[in-house]
Short mmCIF file of C-alpha atoms in Angstrom, two decimals:
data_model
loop_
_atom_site.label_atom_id
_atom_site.label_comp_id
_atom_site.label_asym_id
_atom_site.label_seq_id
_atom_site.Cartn_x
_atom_site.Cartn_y
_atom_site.Cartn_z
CA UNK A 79 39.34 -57.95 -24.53
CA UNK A 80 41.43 -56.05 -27.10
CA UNK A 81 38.16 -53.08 -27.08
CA UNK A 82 39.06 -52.86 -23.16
CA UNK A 83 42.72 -52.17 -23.92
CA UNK A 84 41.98 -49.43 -25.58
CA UNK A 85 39.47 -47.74 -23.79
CA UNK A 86 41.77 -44.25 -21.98
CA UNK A 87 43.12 -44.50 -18.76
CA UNK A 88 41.08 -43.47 -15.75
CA UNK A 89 42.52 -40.33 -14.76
CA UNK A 90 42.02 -38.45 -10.90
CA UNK A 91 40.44 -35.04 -12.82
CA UNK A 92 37.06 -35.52 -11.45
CA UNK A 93 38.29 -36.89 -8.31
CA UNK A 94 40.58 -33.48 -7.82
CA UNK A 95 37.12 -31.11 -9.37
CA UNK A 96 36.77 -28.46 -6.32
CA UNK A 97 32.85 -28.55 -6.47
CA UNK A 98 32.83 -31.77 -7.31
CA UNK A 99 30.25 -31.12 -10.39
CA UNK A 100 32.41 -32.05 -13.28
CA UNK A 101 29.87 -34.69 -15.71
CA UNK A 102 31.15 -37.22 -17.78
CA UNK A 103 32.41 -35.73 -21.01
CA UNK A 104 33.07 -32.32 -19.28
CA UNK A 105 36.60 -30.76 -19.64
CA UNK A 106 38.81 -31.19 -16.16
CA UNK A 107 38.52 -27.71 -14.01
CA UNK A 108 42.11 -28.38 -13.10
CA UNK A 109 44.44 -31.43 -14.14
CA UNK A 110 45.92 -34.43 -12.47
CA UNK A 111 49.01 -35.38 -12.20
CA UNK A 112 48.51 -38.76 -13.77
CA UNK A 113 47.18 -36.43 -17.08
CA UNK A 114 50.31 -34.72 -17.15
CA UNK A 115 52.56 -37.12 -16.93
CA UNK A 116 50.97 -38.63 -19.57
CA UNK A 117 51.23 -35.35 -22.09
CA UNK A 118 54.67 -35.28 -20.80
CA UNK A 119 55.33 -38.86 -21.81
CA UNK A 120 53.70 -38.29 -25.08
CA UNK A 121 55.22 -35.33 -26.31
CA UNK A 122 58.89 -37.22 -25.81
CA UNK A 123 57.69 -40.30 -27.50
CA UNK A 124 55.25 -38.61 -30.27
CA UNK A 125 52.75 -40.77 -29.40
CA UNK A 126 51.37 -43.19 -27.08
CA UNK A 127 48.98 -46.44 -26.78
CA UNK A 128 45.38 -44.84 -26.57
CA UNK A 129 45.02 -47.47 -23.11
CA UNK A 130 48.39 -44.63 -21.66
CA UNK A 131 46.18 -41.27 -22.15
CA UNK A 132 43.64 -40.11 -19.73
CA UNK A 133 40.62 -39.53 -20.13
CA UNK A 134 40.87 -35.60 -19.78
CA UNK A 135 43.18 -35.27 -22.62
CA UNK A 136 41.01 -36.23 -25.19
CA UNK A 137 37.81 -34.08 -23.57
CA UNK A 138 40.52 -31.29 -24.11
CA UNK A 139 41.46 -32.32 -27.55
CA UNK A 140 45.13 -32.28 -26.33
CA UNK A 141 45.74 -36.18 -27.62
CA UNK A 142 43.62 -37.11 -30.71
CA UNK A 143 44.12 -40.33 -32.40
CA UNK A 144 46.98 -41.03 -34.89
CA UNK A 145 45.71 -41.69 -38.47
CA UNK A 146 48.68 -43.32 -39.59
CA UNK A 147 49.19 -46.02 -36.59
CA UNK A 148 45.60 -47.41 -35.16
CA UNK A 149 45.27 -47.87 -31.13
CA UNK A 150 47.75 -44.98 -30.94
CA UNK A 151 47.36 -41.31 -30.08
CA UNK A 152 49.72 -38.23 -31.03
CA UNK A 153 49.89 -34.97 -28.78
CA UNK A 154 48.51 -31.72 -29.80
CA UNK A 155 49.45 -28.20 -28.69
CA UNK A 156 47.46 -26.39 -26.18
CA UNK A 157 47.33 -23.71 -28.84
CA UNK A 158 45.65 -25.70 -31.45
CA UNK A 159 43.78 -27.71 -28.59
CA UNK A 160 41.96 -24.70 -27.30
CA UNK A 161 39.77 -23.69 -30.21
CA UNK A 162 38.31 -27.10 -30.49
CA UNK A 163 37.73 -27.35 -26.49
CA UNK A 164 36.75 -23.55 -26.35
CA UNK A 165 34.73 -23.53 -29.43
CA UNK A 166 30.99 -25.58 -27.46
CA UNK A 167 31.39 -23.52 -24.18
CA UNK A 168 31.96 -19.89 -26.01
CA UNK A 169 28.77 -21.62 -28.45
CA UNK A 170 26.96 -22.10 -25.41
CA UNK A 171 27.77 -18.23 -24.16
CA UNK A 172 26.68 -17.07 -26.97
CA UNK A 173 23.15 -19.04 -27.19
CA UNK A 174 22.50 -17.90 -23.51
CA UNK A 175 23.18 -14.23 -24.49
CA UNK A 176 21.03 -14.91 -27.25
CA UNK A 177 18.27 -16.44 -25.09
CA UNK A 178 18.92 -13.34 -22.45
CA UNK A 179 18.22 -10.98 -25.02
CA UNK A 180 15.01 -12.70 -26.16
CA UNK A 181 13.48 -12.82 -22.59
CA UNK A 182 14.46 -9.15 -22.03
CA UNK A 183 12.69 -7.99 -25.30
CA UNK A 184 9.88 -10.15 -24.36
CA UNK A 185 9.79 -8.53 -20.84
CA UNK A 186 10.18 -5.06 -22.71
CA UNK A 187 6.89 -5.71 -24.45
CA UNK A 188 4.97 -6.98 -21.37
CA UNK A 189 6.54 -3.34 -19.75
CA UNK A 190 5.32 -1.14 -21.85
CA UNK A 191 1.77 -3.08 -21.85
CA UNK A 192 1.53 -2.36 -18.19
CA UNK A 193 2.88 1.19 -17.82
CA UNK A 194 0.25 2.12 -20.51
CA UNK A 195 -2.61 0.67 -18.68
CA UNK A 196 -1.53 2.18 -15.37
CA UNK A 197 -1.15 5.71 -17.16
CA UNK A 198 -4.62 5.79 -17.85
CA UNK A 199 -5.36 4.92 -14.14
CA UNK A 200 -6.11 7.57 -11.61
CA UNK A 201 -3.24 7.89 -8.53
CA UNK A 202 -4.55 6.43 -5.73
CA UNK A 203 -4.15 9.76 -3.37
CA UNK A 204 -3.81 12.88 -5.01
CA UNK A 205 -2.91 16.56 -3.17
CA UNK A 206 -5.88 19.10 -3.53
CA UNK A 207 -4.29 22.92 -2.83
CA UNK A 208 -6.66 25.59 -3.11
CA UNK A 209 -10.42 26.29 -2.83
CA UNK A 210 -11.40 26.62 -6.11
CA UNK A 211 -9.36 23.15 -7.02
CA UNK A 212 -11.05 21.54 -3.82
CA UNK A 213 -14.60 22.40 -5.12
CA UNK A 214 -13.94 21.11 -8.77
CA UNK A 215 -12.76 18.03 -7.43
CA UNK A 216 -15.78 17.62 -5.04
CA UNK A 217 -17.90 18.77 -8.01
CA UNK A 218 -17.05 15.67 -9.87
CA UNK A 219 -16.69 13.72 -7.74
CA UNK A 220 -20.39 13.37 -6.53
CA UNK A 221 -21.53 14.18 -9.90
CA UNK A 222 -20.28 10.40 -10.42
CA UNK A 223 -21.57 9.06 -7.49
CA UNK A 224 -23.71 6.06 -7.88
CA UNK A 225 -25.41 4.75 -5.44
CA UNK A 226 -24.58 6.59 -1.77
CA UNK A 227 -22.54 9.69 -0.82
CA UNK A 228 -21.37 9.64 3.42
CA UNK A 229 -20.29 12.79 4.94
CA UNK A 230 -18.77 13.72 8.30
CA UNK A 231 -18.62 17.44 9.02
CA UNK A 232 -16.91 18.15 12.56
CA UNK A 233 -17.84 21.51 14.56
CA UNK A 234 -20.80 23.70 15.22
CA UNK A 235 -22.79 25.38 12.40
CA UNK A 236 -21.44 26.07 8.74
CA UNK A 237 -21.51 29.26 7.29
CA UNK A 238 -24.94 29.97 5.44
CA UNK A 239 -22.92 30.53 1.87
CA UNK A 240 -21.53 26.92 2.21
CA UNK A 241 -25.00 25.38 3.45
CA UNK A 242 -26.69 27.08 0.55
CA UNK A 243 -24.53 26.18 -2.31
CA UNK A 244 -24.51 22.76 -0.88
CA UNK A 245 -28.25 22.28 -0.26
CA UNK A 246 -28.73 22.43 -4.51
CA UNK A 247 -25.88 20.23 -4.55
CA UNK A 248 -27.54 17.55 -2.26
CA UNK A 249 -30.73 18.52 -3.60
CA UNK A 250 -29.72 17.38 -6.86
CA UNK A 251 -28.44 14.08 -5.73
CA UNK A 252 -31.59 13.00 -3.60
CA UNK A 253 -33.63 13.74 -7.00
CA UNK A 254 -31.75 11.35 -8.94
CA UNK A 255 -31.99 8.54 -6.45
CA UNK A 256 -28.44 9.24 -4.61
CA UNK A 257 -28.69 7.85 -0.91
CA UNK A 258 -27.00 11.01 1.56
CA UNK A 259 -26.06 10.03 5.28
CA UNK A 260 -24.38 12.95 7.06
CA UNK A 261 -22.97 13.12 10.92
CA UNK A 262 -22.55 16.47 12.30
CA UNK A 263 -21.70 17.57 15.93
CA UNK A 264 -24.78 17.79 18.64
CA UNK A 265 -23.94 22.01 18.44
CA UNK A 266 -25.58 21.98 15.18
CA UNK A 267 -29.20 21.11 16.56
CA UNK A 268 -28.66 25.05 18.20
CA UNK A 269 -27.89 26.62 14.76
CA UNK A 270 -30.91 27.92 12.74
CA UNK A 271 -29.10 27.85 9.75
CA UNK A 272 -27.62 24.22 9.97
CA UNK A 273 -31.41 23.13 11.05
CA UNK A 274 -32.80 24.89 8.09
CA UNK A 275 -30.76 22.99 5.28
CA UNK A 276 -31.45 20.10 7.38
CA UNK A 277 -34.81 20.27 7.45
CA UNK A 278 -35.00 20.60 3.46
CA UNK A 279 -32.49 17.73 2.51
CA UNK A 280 -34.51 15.77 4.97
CA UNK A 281 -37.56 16.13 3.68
CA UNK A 282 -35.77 15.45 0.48
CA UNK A 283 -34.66 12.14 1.73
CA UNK A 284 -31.85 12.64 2.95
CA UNK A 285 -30.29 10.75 6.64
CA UNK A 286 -28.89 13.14 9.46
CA UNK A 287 -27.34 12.29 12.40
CA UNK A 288 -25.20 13.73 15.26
CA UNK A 289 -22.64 13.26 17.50
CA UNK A 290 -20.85 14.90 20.73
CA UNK A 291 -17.20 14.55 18.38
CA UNK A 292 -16.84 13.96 14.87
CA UNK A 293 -12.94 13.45 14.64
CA UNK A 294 -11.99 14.98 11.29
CA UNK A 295 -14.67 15.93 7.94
CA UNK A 296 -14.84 13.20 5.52
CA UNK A 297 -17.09 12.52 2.24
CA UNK A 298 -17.05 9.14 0.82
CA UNK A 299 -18.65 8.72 -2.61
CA UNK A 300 -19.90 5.13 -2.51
CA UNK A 301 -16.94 3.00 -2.78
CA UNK A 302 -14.87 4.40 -4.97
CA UNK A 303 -13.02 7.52 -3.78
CA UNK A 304 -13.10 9.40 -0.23
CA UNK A 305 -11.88 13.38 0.44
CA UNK A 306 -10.25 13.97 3.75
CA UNK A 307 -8.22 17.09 5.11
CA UNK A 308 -4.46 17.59 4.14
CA UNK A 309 -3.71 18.99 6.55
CA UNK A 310 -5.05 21.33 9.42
CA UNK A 311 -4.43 24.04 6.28
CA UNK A 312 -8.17 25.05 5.57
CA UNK A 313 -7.42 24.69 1.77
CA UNK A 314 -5.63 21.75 1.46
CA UNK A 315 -7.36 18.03 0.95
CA UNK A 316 -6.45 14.95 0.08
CA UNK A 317 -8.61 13.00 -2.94
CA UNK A 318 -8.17 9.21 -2.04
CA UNK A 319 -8.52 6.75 -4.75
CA UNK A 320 -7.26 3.63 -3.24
CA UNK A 321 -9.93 0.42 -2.72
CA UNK A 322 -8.50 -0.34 0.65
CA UNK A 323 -8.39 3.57 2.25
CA UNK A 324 -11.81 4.06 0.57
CA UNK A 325 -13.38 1.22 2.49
CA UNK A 326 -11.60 2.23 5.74
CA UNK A 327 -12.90 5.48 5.39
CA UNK A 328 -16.25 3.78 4.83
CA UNK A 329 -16.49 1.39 7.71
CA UNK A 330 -15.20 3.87 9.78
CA UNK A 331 -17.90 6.14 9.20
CA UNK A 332 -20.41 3.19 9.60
CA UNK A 333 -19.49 2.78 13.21
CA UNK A 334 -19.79 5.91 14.03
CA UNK A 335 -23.11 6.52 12.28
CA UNK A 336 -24.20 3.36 14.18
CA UNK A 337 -23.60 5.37 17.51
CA UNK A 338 -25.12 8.63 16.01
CA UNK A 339 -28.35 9.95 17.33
CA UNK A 340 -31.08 10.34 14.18
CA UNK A 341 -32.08 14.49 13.72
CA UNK A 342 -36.11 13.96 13.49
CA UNK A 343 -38.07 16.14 11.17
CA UNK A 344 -40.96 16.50 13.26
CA UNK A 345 -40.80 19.35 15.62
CA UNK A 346 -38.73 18.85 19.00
CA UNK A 347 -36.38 20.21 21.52
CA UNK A 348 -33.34 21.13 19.64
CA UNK A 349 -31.32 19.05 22.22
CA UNK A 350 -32.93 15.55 23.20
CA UNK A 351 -31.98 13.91 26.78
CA UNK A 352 -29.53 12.13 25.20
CA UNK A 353 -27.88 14.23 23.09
CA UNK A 354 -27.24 16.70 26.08
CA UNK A 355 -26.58 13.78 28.31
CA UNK A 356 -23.66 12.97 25.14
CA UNK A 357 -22.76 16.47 25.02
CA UNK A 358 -21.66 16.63 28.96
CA UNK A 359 -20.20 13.71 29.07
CA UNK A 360 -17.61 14.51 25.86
CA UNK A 361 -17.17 17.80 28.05
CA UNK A 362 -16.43 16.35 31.43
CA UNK A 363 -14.21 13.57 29.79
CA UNK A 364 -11.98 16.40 28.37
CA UNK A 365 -11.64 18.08 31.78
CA UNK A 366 -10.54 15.52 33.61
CA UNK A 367 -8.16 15.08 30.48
CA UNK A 368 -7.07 18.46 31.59
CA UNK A 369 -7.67 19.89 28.15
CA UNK A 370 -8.34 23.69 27.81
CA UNK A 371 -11.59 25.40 27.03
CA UNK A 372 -10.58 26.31 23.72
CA UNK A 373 -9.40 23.15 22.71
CA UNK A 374 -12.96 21.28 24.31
CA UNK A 375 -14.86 24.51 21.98
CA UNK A 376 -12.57 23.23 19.18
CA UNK A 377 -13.18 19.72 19.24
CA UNK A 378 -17.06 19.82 20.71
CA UNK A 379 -18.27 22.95 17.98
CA UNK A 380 -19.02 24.84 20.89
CA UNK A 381 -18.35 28.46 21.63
CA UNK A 382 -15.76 28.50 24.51
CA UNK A 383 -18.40 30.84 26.39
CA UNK A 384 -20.61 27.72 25.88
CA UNK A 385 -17.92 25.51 27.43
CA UNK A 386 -17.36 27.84 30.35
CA UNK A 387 -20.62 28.25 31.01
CA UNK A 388 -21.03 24.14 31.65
CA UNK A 389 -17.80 24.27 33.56
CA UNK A 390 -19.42 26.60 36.05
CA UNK A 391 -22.39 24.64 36.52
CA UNK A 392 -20.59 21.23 37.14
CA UNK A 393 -18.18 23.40 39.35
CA UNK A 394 -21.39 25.20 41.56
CA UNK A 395 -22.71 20.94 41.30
CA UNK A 396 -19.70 19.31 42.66
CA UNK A 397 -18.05 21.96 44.64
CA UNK A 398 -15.22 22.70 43.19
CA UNK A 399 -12.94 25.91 43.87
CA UNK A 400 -10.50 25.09 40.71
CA UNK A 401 -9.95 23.89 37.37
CA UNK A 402 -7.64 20.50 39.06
CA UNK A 403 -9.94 20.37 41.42
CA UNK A 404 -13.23 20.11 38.99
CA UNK A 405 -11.14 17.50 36.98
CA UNK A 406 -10.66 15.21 40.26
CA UNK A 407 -14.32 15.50 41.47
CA UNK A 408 -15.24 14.82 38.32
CA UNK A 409 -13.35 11.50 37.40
CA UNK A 410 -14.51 10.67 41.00
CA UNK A 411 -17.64 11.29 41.50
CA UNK A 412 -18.77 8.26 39.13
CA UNK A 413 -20.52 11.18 36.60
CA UNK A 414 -18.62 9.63 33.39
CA UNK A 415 -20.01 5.94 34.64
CA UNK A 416 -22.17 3.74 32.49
#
């Protein structure tokens, strides 16, 4: 019974907490008034029974117990109070700044760790400006290649200085066991030159195949990087390093070599059934898309006297007296069915 007595007072502090997270033990985040009328009673009397002081005054060190009478307790002065209240909480401060400063060197360590790994890692798209950079960049990059090498090249013929320096290129590459697919344009089965280096990289090994529109030249060197235009600039390219783009790139030109008529070594009619059916059809689409006959010669690698020269015939065909006129009979006449 007498241990009861002396246990403190139950005070309202943790009642009166604003958040209501105050633990047992914890210092008061603002007083009661039952506390302070207690330090107020005690500093009149000097002292008072330890049963009379709240709870909150000893977790703030402001009543401590009275050495020369037992059971009792003496006031202290906020002054002298504070360091002993103050002292675990600044502790505390100071052992989490202590701890932050640990985790950040830690972090610091694991930082440096990954910016030197990703220094030594090529960028994922990198600006090409100029020929001579272009053609170093190509240079190596097929001189890596592995296993396969795709290429795209849109519009008619090339030029017989590009088709020569590339035919030791490719030459090169089928020797050593490099697998070459290339789509060109249908136009190119008209040029002598284009069917020449054909012919040899063919014979060589090598996989050619055309289409009525190739939308843009790209080279993919097996799965690792792709080169694709800038810009419409001639000399500017883009070297693309990225696993995701690269496999795009890849699957894209997949599909389209999957609709791609084969170039046969044997000899044939430069232009098959097909291909010429292909050919019109890519033509009469972009008339009735109302599209000029430069920008149909741009986009089919055709000569625009080519173009005009099928735009007369399907004219004299359907009829027609006008350009409007062609594009209506032609979207109408059910020759772009199928």
């Amino acid at each position: 019974m007498k241990d009861d007595q002396s246990r403190p007072a139950v005070c309202d502090c943790r009642e009166s907490a604003p958040d209501g997270t105050a633990r047992p033990g914890d210092p008061p985040q603002q007083p009661c008034e039952r506390a302070l009328a207690a330090y107020r009673r005690a500093l009149a009397a000097g002292s008072l029974p330890r049963e009379e002081v709240s709870g909150c005054l000893t977790a703030l060190h402001l009543m401590v117990p009275d050495r020369a009478s037992p059971g009792s307790m003496v006031p202290v002065p906020p002054e002298t109070a504070s360091h002993a209240a103050l002292a675990p909480l600044e502790e505390a401060v100071l052992e989490r700044r202590r701890a932050l400063r640990a985790t950040r060197a830690t972090l610091a360590a694991f930082e440096t760790l990954y910016a030197d790994v990703h220094r030594l890692e090529q960028p994922a798209l990198t600006r090409l400006s100029g020929e001579a950079v272009i053609s170093r960049a190509l240079e190596a990059g097929v001189a890596g290649c592995r296993e396969e090498i795709r290429t795209a090249q849109p519009g008619g013929g090339r030029p017989e200085q590009a088709l020569r320096e590339a035919l030791v290129r490719d030459l090169g590459n089928l020797r050593r066991g490099i697998r070459q697919r290339t789509v060109y344009q249908h136009t190119v089965r008209s040029d002598r030159a284009t069917l020449a280096y054909i012919e040899q990289v063919s014979a060589a090994g090598a996989e050619i195949r055309t289409l009525a529109e190739v939308v843009d030249r790209v080279i993919v060197v097996d799965l690792d990087l792709a080169f694709v235009p800038f810009s419409d600039e001639p000399h500017e390219a883009l070297c693309v390093r990225h696993p995701a783009l690269v496999r795009f790139l890849a699957r894209d030109f997949d599909e389209a070599w999957a609709r791609a008529v084969p170039v046969r070594q044997e000899r044939a009619p430069l232009r098959t059934p097909v291909v010429t059916s292909d050919l019109q059809r890519a033509i009469l689409q972009a008339v009735v898309n109302g599209e000029t006959d430069a920008a149909i010669a741009r986009r089919i690698g055709m000569s625009r006297r080519s173009v005009a020269e099928h735009m007369r015939k399907v004219s004299e065909q359907l009829g027609s007296t006008s350009r409007a006129q062609l594009g209506y009979l032609v979207a109408t006449s059910g020759l772009l069915d199928g």
